[in-house]
PDB file of C-alpha atoms and ligand atoms in Angstrom:
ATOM      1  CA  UNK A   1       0.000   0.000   0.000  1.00 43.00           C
ATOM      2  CA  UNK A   2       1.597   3.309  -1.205  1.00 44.00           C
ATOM      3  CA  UNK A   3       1.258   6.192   1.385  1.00 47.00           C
ATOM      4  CA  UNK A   4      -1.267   8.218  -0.105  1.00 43.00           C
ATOM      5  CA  UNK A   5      -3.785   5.127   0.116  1.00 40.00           C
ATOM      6  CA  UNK A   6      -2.707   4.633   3.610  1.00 42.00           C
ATOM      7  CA  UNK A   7      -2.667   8.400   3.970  1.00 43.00           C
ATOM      8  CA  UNK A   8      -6.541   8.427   2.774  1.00 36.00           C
ATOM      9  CA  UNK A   9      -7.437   5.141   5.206  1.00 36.00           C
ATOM     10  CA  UNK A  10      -6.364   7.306   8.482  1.00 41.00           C
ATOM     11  CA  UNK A  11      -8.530  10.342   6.568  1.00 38.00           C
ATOM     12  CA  UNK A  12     -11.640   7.788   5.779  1.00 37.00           C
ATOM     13  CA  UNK A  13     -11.205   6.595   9.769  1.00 39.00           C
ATOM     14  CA  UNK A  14     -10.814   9.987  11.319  1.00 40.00           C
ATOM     15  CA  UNK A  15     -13.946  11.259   9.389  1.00 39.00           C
ATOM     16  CA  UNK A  16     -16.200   8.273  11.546  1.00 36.00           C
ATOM     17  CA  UNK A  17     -14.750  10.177  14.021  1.00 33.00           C
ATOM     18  CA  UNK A  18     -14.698  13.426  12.865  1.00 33.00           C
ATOM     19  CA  UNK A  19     -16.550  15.991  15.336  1.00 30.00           C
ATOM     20  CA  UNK A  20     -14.773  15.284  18.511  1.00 28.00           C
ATOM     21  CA  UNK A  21     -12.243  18.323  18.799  1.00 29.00           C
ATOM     22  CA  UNK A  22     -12.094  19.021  15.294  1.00 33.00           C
ATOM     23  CA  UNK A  23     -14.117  22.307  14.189  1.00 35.00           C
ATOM     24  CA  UNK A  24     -16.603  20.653  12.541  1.00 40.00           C
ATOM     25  CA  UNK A  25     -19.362  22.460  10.123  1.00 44.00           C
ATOM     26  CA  UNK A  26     -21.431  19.818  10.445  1.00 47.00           C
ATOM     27  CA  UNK A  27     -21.966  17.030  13.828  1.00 48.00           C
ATOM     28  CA  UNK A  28     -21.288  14.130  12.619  1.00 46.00           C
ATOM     29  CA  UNK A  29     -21.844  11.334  15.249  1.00 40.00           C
ATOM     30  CA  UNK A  30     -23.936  12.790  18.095  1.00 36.00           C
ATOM     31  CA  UNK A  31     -27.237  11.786  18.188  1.00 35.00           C
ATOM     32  CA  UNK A  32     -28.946  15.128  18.395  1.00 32.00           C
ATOM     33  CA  UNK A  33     -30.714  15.760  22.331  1.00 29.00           C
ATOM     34  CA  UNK A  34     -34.181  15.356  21.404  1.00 29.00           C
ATOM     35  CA  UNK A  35     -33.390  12.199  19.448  1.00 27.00           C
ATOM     36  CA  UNK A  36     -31.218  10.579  22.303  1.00 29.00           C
ATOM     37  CA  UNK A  37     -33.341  11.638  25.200  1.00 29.00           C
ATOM     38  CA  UNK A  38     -36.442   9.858  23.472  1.00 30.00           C
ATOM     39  CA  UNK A  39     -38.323  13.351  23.940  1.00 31.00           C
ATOM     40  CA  UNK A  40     -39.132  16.084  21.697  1.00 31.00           C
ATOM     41  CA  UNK A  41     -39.750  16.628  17.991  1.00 32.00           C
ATOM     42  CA  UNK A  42     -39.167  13.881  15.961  1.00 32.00           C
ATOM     43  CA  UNK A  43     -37.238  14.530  12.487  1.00 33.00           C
ATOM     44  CA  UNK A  44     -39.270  15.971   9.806  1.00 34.00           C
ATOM     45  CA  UNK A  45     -39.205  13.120   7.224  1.00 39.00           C
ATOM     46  CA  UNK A  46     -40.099  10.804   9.961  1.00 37.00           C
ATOM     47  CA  UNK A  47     -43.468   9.139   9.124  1.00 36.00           C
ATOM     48  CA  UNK A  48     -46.933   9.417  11.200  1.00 35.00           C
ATOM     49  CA  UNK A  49     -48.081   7.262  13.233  1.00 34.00           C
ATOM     50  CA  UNK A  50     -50.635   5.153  11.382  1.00 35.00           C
ATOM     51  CA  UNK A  51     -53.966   4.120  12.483  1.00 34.00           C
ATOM     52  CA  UNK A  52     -52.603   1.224  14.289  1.00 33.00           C
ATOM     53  CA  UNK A  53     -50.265   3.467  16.321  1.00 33.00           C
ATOM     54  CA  UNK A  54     -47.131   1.864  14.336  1.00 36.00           C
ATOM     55  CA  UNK A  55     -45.532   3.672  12.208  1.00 40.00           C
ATOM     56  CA  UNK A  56     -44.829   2.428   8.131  1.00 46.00           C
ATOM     57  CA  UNK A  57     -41.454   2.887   8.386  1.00 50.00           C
ATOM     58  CA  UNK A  58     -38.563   2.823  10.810  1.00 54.00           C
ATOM     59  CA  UNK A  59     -37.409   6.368  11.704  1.00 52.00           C
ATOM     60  CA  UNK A  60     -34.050   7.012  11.170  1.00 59.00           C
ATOM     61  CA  UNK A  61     -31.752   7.825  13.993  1.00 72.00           C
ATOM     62  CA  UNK A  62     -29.106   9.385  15.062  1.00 87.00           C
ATOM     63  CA  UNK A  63     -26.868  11.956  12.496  1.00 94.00           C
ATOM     64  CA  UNK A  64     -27.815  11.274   9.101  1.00 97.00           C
ATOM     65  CA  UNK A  65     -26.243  13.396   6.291  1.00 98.00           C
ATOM     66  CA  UNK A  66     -28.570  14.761   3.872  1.00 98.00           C
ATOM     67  CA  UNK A  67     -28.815  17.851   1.176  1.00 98.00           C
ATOM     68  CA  UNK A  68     -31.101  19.400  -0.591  1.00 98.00           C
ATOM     69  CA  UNK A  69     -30.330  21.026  -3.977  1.00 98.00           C
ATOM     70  CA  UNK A  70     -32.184  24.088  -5.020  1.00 97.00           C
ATOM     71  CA  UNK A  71     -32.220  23.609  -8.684  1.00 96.00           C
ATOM     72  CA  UNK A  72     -34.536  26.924  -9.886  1.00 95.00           C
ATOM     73  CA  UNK A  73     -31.364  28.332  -7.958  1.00 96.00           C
ATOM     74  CA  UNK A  74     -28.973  26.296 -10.144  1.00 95.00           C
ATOM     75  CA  UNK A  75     -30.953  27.064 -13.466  1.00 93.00           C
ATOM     76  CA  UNK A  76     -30.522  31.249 -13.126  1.00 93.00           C
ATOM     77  CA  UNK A  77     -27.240  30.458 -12.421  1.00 93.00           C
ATOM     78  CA  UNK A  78     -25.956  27.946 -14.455  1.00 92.00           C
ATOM     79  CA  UNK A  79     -22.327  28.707 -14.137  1.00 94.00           C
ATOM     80  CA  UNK A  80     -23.024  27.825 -10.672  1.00 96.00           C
ATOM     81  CA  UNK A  81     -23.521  23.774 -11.247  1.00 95.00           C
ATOM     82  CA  UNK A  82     -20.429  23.910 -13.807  1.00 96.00           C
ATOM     83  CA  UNK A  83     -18.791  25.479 -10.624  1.00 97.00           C
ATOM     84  CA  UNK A  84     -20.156  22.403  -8.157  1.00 98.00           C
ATOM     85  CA  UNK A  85     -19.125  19.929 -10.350  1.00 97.00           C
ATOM     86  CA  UNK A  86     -15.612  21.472 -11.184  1.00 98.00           C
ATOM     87  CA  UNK A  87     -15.140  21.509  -7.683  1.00 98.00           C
ATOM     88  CA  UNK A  88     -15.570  17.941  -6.868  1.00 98.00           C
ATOM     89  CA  UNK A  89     -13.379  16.737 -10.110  1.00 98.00           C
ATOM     90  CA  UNK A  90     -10.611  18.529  -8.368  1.00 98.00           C
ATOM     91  CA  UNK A  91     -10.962  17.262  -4.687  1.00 98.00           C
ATOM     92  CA  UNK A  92     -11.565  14.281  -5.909  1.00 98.00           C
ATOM     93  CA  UNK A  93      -9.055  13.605  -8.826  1.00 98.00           C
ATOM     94  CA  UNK A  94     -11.978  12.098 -10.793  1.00 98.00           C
ATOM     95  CA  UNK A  95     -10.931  11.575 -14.005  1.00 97.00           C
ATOM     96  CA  UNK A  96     -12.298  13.355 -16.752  1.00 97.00           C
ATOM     97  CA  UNK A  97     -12.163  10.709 -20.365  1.00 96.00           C
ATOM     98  CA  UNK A  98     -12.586  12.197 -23.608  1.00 93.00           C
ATOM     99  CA  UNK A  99     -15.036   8.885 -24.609  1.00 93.00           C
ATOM    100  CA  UNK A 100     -18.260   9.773 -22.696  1.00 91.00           C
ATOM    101  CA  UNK A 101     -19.262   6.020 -22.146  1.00 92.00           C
ATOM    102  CA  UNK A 102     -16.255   5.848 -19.979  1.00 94.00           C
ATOM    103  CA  UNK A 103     -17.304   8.888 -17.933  1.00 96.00           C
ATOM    104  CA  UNK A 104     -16.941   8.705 -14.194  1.00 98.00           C
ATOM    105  CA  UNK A 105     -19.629  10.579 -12.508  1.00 97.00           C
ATOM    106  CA  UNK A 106     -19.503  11.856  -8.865  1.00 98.00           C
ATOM    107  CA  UNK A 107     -22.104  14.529  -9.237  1.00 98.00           C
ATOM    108  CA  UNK A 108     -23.538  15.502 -13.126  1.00 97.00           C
ATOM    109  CA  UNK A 109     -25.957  17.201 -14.962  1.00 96.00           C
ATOM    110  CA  UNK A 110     -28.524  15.595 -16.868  1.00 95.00           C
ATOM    111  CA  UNK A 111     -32.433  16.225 -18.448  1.00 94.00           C
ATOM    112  CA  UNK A 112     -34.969  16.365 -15.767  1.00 93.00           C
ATOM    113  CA  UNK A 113     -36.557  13.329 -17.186  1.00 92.00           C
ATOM    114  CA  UNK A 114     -33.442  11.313 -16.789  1.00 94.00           C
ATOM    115  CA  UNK A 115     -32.925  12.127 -13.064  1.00 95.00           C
ATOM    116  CA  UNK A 116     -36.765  12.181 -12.115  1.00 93.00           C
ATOM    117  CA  UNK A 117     -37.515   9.526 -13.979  1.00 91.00           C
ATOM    118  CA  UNK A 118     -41.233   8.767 -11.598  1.00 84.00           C
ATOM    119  CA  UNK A 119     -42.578  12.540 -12.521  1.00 82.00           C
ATOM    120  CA  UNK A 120     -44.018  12.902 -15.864  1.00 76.00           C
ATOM    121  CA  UNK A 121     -42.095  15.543 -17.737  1.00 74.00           C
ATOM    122  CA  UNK A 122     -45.191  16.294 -20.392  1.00 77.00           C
ATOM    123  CA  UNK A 123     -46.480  19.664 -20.548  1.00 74.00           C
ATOM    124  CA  UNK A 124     -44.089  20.700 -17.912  1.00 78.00           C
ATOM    125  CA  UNK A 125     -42.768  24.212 -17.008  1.00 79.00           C
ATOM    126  CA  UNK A 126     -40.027  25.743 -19.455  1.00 79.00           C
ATOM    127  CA  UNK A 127     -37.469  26.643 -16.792  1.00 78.00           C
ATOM    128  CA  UNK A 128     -37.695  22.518 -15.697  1.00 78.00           C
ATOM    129  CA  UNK A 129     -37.527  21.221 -19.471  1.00 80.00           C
ATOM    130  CA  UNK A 130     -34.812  23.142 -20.779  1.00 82.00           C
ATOM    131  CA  UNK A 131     -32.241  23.726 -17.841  1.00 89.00           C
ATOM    132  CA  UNK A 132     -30.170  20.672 -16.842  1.00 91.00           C
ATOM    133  CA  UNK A 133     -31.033  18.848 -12.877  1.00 94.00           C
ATOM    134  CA  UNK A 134     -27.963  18.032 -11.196  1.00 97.00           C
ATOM    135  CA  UNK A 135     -27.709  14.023 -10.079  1.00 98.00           C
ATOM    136  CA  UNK A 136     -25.055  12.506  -7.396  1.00 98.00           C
ATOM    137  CA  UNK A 137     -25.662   9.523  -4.744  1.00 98.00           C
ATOM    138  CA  UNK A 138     -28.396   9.802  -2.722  1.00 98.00           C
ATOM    139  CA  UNK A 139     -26.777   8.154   0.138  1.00 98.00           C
ATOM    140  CA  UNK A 140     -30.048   6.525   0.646  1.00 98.00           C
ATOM    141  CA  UNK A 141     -30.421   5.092   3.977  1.00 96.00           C
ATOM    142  CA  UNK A 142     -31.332   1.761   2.701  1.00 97.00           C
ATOM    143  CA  UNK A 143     -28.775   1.062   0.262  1.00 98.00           C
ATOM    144  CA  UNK A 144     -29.475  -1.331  -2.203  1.00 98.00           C
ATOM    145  CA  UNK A 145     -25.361  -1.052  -3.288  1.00 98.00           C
ATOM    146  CA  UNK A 146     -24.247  -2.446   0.136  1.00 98.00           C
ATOM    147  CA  UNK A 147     -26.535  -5.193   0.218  1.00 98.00           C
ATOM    148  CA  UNK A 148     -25.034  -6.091  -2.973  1.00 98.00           C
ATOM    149  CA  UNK A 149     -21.185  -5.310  -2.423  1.00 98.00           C
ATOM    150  CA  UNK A 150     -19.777  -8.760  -1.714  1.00 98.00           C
ATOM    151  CA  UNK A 151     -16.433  -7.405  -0.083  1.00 98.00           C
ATOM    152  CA  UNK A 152     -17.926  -4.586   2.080  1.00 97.00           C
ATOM    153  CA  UNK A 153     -15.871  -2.397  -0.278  1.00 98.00           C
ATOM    154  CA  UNK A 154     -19.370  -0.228  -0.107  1.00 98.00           C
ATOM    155  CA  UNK A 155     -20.776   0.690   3.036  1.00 98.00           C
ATOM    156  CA  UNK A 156     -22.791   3.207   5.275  1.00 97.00           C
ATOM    157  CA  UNK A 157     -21.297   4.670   8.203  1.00 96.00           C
ATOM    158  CA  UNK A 158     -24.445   4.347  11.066  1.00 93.00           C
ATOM    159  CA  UNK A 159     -22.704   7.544  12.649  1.00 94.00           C
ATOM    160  CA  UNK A 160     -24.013   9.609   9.679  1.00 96.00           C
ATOM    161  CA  UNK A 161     -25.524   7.671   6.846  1.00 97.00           C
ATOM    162  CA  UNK A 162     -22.607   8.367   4.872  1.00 98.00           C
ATOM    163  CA  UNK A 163     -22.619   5.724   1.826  1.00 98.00           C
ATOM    164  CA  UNK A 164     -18.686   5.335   1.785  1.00 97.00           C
ATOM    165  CA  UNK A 165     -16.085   3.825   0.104  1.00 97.00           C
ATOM    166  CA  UNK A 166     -12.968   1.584   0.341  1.00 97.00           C
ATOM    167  CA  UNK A 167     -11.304   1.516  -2.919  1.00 97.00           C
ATOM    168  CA  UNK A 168      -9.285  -0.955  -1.466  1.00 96.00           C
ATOM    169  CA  UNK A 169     -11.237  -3.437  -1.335  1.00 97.00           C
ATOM    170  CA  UNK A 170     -13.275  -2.758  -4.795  1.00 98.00           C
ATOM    171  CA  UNK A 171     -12.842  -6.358  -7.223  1.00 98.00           C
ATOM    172  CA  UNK A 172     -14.620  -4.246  -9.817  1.00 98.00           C
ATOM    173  CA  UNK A 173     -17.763  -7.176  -9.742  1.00 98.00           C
ATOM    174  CA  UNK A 174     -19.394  -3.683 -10.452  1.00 98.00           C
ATOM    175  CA  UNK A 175     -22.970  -5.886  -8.282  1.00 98.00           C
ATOM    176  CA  UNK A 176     -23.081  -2.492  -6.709  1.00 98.00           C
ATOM    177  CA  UNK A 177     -23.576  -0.666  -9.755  1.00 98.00           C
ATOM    178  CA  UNK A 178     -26.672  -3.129 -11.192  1.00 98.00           C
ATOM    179  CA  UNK A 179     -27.994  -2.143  -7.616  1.00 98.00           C
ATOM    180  CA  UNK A 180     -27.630   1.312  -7.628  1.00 98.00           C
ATOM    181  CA  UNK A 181     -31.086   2.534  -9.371  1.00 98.00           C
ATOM    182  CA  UNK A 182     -29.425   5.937  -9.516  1.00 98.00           C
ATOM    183  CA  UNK A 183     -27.123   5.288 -12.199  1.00 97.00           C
ATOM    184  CA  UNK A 184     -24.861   7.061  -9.230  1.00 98.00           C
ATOM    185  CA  UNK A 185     -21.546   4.510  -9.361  1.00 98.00           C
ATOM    186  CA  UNK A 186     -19.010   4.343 -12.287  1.00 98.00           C
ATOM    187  CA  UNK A 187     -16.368   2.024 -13.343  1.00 98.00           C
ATOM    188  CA  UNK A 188     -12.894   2.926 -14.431  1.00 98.00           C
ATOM    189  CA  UNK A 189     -12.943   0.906 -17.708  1.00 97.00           C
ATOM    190  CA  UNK A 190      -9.372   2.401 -17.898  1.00 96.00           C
ATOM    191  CA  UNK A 191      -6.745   3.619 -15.797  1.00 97.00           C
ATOM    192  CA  UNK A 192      -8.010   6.939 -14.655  1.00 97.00           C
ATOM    193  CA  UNK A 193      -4.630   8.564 -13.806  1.00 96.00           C
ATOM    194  CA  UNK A 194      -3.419  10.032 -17.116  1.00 96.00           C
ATOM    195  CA  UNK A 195      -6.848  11.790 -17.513  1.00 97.00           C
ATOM    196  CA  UNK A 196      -6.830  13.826 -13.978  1.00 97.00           C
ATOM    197  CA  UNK A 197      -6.268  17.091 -14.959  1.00 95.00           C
ATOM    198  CA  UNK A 198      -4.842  18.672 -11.578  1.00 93.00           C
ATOM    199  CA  UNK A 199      -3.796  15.709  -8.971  1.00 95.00           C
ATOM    200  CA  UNK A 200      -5.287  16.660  -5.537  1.00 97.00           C
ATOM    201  CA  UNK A 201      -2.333  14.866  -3.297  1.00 96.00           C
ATOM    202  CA  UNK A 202      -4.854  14.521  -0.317  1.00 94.00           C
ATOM    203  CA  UNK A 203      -7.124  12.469  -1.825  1.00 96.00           C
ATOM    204  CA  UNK A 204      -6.137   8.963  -3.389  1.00 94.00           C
ATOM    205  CA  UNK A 205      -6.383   8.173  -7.517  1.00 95.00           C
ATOM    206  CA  UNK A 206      -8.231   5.006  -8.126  1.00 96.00           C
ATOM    207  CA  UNK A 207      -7.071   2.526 -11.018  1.00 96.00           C
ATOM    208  CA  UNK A 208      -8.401   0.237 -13.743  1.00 97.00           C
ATOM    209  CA  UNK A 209     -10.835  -1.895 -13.025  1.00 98.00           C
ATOM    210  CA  UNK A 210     -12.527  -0.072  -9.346  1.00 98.00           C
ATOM    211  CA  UNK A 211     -16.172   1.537  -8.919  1.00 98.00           C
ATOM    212  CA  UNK A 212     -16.561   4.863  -7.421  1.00 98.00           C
ATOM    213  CA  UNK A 213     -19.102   7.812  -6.466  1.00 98.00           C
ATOM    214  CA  UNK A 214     -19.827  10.766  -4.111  1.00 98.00           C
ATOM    215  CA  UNK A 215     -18.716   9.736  -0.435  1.00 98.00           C
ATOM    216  CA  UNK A 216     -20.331  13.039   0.417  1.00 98.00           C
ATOM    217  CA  UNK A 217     -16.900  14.770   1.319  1.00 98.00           C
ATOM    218  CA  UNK A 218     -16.271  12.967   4.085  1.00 97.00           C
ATOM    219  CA  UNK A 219     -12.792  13.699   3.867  1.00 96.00           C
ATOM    220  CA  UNK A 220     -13.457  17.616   4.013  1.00 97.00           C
ATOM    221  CA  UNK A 221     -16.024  17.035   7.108  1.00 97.00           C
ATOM    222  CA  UNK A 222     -13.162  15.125   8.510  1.00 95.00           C
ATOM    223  CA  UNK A 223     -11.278  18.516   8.358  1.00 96.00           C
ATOM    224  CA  UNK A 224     -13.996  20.803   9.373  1.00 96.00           C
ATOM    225  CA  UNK A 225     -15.106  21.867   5.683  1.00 97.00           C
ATOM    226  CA  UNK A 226     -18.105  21.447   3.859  1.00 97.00           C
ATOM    227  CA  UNK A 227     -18.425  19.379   1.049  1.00 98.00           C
ATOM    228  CA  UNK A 228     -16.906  20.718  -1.996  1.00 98.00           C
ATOM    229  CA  UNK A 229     -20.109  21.389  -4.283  1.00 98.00           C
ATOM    230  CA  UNK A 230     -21.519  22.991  -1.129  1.00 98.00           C
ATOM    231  CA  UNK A 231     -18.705  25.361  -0.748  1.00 98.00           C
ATOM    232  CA  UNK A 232     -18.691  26.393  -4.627  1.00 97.00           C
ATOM    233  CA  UNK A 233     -22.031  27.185  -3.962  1.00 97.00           C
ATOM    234  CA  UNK A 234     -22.168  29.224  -1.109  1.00 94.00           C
ATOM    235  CA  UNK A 235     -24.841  31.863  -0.202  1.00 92.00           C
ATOM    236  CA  UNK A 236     -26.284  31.181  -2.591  1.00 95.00           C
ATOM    237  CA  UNK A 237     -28.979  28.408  -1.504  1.00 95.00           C
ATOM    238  CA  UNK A 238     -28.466  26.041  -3.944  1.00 97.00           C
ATOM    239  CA  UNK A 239     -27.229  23.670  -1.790  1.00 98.00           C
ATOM    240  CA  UNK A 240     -27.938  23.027   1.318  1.00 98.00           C
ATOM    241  CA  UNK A 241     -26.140  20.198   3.638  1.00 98.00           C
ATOM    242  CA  UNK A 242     -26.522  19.013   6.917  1.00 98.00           C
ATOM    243  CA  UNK A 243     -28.435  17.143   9.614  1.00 97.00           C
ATOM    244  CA  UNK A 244     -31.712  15.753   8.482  1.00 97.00           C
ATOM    245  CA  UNK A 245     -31.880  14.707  12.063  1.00 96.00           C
ATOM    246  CA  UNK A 246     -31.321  17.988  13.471  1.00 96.00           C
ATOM    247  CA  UNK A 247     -34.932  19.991  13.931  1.00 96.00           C
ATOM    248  CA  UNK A 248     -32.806  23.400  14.374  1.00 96.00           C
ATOM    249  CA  UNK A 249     -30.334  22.873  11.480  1.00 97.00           C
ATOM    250  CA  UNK A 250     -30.987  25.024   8.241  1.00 97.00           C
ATOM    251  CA  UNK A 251     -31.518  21.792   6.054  1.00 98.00           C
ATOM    252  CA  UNK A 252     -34.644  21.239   7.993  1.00 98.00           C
ATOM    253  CA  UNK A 253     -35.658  24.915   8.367  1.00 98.00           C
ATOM    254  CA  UNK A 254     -35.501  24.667   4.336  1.00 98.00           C
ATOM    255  CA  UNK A 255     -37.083  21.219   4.201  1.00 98.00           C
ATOM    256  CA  UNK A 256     -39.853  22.631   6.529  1.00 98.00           C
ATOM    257  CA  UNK A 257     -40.190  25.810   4.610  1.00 97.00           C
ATOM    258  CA  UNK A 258     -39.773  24.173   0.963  1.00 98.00           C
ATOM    259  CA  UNK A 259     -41.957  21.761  -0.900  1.00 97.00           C
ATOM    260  CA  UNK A 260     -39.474  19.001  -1.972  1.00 97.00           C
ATOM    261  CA  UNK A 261     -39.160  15.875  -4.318  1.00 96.00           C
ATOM    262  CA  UNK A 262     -36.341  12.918  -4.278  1.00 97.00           C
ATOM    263  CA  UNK A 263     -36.003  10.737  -7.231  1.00 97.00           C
ATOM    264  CA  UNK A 264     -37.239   7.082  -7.576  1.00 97.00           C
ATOM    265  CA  UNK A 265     -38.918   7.250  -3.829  1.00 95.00           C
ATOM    266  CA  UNK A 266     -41.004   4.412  -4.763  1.00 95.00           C
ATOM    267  CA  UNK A 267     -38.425   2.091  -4.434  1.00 96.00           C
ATOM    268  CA  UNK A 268     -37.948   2.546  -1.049  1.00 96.00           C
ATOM    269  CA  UNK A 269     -33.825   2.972  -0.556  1.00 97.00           C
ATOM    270  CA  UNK A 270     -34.738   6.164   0.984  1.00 97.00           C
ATOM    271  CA  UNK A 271     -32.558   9.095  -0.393  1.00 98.00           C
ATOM    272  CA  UNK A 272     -31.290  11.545   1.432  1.00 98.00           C
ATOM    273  CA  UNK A 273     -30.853  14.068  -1.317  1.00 98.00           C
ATOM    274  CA  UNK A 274     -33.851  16.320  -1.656  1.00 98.00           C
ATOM    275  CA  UNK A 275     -34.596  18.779  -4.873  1.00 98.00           C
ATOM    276  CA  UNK A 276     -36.613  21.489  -4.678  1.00 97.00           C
ATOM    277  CA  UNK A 277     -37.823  22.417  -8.406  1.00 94.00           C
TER     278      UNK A 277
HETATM  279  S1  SF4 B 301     -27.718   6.360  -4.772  1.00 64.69           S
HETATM  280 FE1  SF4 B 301     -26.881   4.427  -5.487  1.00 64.69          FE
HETATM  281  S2  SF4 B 301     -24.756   4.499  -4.836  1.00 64.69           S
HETATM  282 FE2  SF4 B 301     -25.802   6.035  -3.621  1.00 64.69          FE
HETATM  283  S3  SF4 B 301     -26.437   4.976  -1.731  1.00 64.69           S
HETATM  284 FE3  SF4 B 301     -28.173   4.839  -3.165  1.00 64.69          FE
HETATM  285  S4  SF4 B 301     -27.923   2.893  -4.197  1.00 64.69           S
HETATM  286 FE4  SF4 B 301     -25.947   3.382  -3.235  1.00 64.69          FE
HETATM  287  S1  SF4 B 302     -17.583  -3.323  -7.792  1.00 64.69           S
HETATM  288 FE1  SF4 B 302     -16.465  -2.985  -5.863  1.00 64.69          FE
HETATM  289  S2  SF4 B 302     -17.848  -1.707  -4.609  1.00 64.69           S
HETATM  290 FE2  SF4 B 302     -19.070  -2.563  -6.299  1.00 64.69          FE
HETATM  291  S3  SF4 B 302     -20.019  -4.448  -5.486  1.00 64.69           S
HETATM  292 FE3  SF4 B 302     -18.089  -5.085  -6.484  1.00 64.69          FE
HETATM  293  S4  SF4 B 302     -16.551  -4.991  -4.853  1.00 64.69           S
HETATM  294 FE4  SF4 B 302     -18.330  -3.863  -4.094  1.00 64.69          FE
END
């Protein structure tokens, strides 16, 4: 293992960590007060009780990582989303191929009928039809990826709902990305290295043959920062990142205030990215 890998693996550990004495932007393992005292509001996505006095769903506890991605923001601006995605390519060294049906995607832009694929896009408004939504992982809080990752390579960190990666440990089965309904993972067909256009030295390359997608930043949260797209973005609304858990954070004062739509929520993987269009 060279030292950059091992250099990321202490990065990937200290972000399950991350929040204890470093000056985080966001909390990353506490449960928040109301949550871990059993008292208090419960989180704004959480469902109703239903007739029976059960509830249809589990609510989810504890820090859980979320967004929500303003994209009438994004479509006066669209020099903004160029911005967001430029920003992740280069803390991310994600490799940018001349063939497109090579391209690795962390976070993209694409029709609004390709990313909301459950909404019918007849007859709708002009300023949804002809500016591009923006598409990354949902980190959905049922996975359908790590159920199918045979090595673990995949996984979600319970502390924040992070869906996280060990390159590592990637065999390039690419089971994840047949799971993934999101289209969100891509596979290096070829070695990625000589197509990074600026090398980030804190964050480690990949190679031939290994999946990979948004982790989310959690090597910037690790560090105190906010992700990357979220900083290119900033005060500006567009996107918004934080706590779903957390009733006084401002990703629930904007999920309170905002009506807002997540793609495929039929099939139940639960995804923690939220659009307002
Ligand atoms: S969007 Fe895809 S890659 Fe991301 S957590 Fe969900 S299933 Fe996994
Ligand atoms: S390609 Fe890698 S991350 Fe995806 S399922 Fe296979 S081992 Fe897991």
């Amino acid at each position: 293992m060279d030292n950059k890998r091992r250099k990321f693996l202490k990065i990937a550990g200290a972000s399950v960590l991350a929040g204890i004495g470093a000056p985080a932007v966001i909390k990353l393992t506490a449960a928040t007060p109301a949550l871990a005292s059993g008292h208090g509001e419960a989180p704004a996505h959480a469902p109703a009780p239903d007739a029976h006095g059960g509830h249809a769903e589990e609510a989810p506890q504890g820090v859980r990582l979320g967004m929500v991605i303003d994209l009438r923001k994004m479509n006066e601006n669209p020099e903004m989303l160029d911005s967001a995605i430029a920003a992740c390519i280069a803390a991310h060294n994600i490799p940018e191929f001349p063939d497109k049906k090579n391209e690795v995607k962390w976070i993209w832009k694409a029709p609004f009928e390709n990313v909301f694929t459950d909404h019918s896009a007849s007859h709708s408004a002009a300023k949804v039809k002809n500016f591009p939504s923006v598409a990354l992982c949902n980190h959905c809080d049922d996975p359908p990826c790590v159920r199918a990752c045979p090595t673990q390579a995949t996984f979600r960190l319970e502390k924040n709902g992070i869906v996280a990666m060990d390159f590592h440990r990637c065999i390039g089965c690419r089971f994840c990305m047949a799971a993934c309904p999101y289209g969100a993972r891509s596979f290096n067909w070829q070695d990625p290295r000589p197509y990074i256009k600026k090398y980030n030295k804190e964050f480690p390359s990949r190679m031939k043959g290994v999946v990979e997608k948004c982790n989310f930043c959690g090597e910037r949260l690790a560090l105190g920062q906010e992700p990357a797209c979220v900083e290119a973005c900033k005060g500006t609304g567009a996107i918004v990142f934080g706590d779903l858990n957390d009733a006084k954070s401002e990703i629930r004062a904007v999920l309170d205030k905002e009506f807002t739509i997540q793609r495929k929520p039929t099939l139940g993987t639960k995804p923690s990215v939220f659009y307002i269009v």
